[in-house]
Amino acid sequence: MSAPEGRIEVEVVAIEAAADGIVEIELAARAGDRLPDWEPGAHIDLILPSGLVRQYSLTGEPAAATWRVAVLREEAGRGGSRWIADRLQVGARLKVAGPRNHFALPPANGAAAPLVFVAGGIGITPIVPLAAQALGEGREVRVHYCGHEGRMAFLDRLHGLYGDRFTVHISERGDRLDIDALVVDAAASGAAIVTCGPARLLDAIGETARAHDVPVHLERFESGALPAPVWQGPFEVELALTGVTIEVPPEISVLAAAEAAGALVLSSCSEGTCGTCETPVLDGVVDHRDSILSPAQRERNDTMFVCVSRAACPRLVLEL
Ligand code: FES
């Protein structure tokens, strides 16, 4: 797994505790360099010295000279967040790929379409800059933040920006988010919902929003169940940059088949949630099975996530 193109080196210039189990890290370009531009909703891939690749949403100001990410130390994870929380030090150099953005603010549906942001746990990280962007555009904004006592970052900043339009829901206090009431309110005011967090929260919001015809824009950290493939048999994939055509049998992912043929593909989650393995599609029809693209983005058929998505036709041509 490697993809040297598009990587940059950054330096860790600050590490601060943002809440219990959450550290906020500030990254700067090397002297004389400038970090790439980004828009709210974007994330970067941090490439750790072990080779693990981890995705973190950018939480700071797009105009700032440095990047900020917040990392939740996950005891049950594969070790990336524990290494960052326990071992990473100011002055360390890291490789980064991106930024990429699959969670940009939905366009205004009318002049002042209100937006209701809902974050669950560390899902607050993309919501912070997205809500700030919406506020800056003069849109009506409400922010709901669900989490556990002591483990919620950015509370002071969010209270300061949104005042009584910011509501905290802390499980231990029993003030859980009333999803039905939230969606009914959104429907009454013509608002769209923008949400990021655990799958259970997103599934519940998505289902309720659909029932009330409320637009919902979400980013998942965990995958849902994969549907059966559209194309059941083997299919061909031409790797245009590598110069070979491979056959992908039903039991193998396009990612695994492409890597076995020598293609360079950066990947991380292998479940269609992180966006790291995004690959341009040059020809053919894709069976999108990721948790990232919106229906409109799927319709464009110009990109795919090769760890889970497959062909919906006998042959694909990919820019790999
Ligand atoms: S590796 Fe995460 S979406 Fe493919």
PDB file of C-alpha atoms in Angstrom, residues 30 75 102 135 161 197 204 228 237:
ATOM      1  CA  ARG A  30       7.846  22.888   6.444  1.00  0.00           C
ATOM      2  CA  GLU A  75      -8.751   1.863  23.177  1.00  0.00           C
ATOM      3  CA  HIS A 102     -16.814  14.562   0.665  1.00  0.00           C
ATOM      4  CA  LEU A 135     -22.980  31.195  10.001  1.00  0.00           C
ATOM      5  CA  LEU A 161     -20.463  31.281  18.686  1.00  0.00           C
ATOM      6  CA  GLY A 197     -21.218  10.638  14.276  1.00  0.00           C
ATOM      7  CA  ALA A 204     -31.874   7.003  13.200  1.00  0.00           C
ATOM      8  CA  ALA A 228     -25.351  -7.670  -2.683  1.00  0.00           C
ATOM      9  CA  VAL A 237     -10.627  -3.664 -14.748  1.00  0.00           C
TER      10      VAL A 237
END
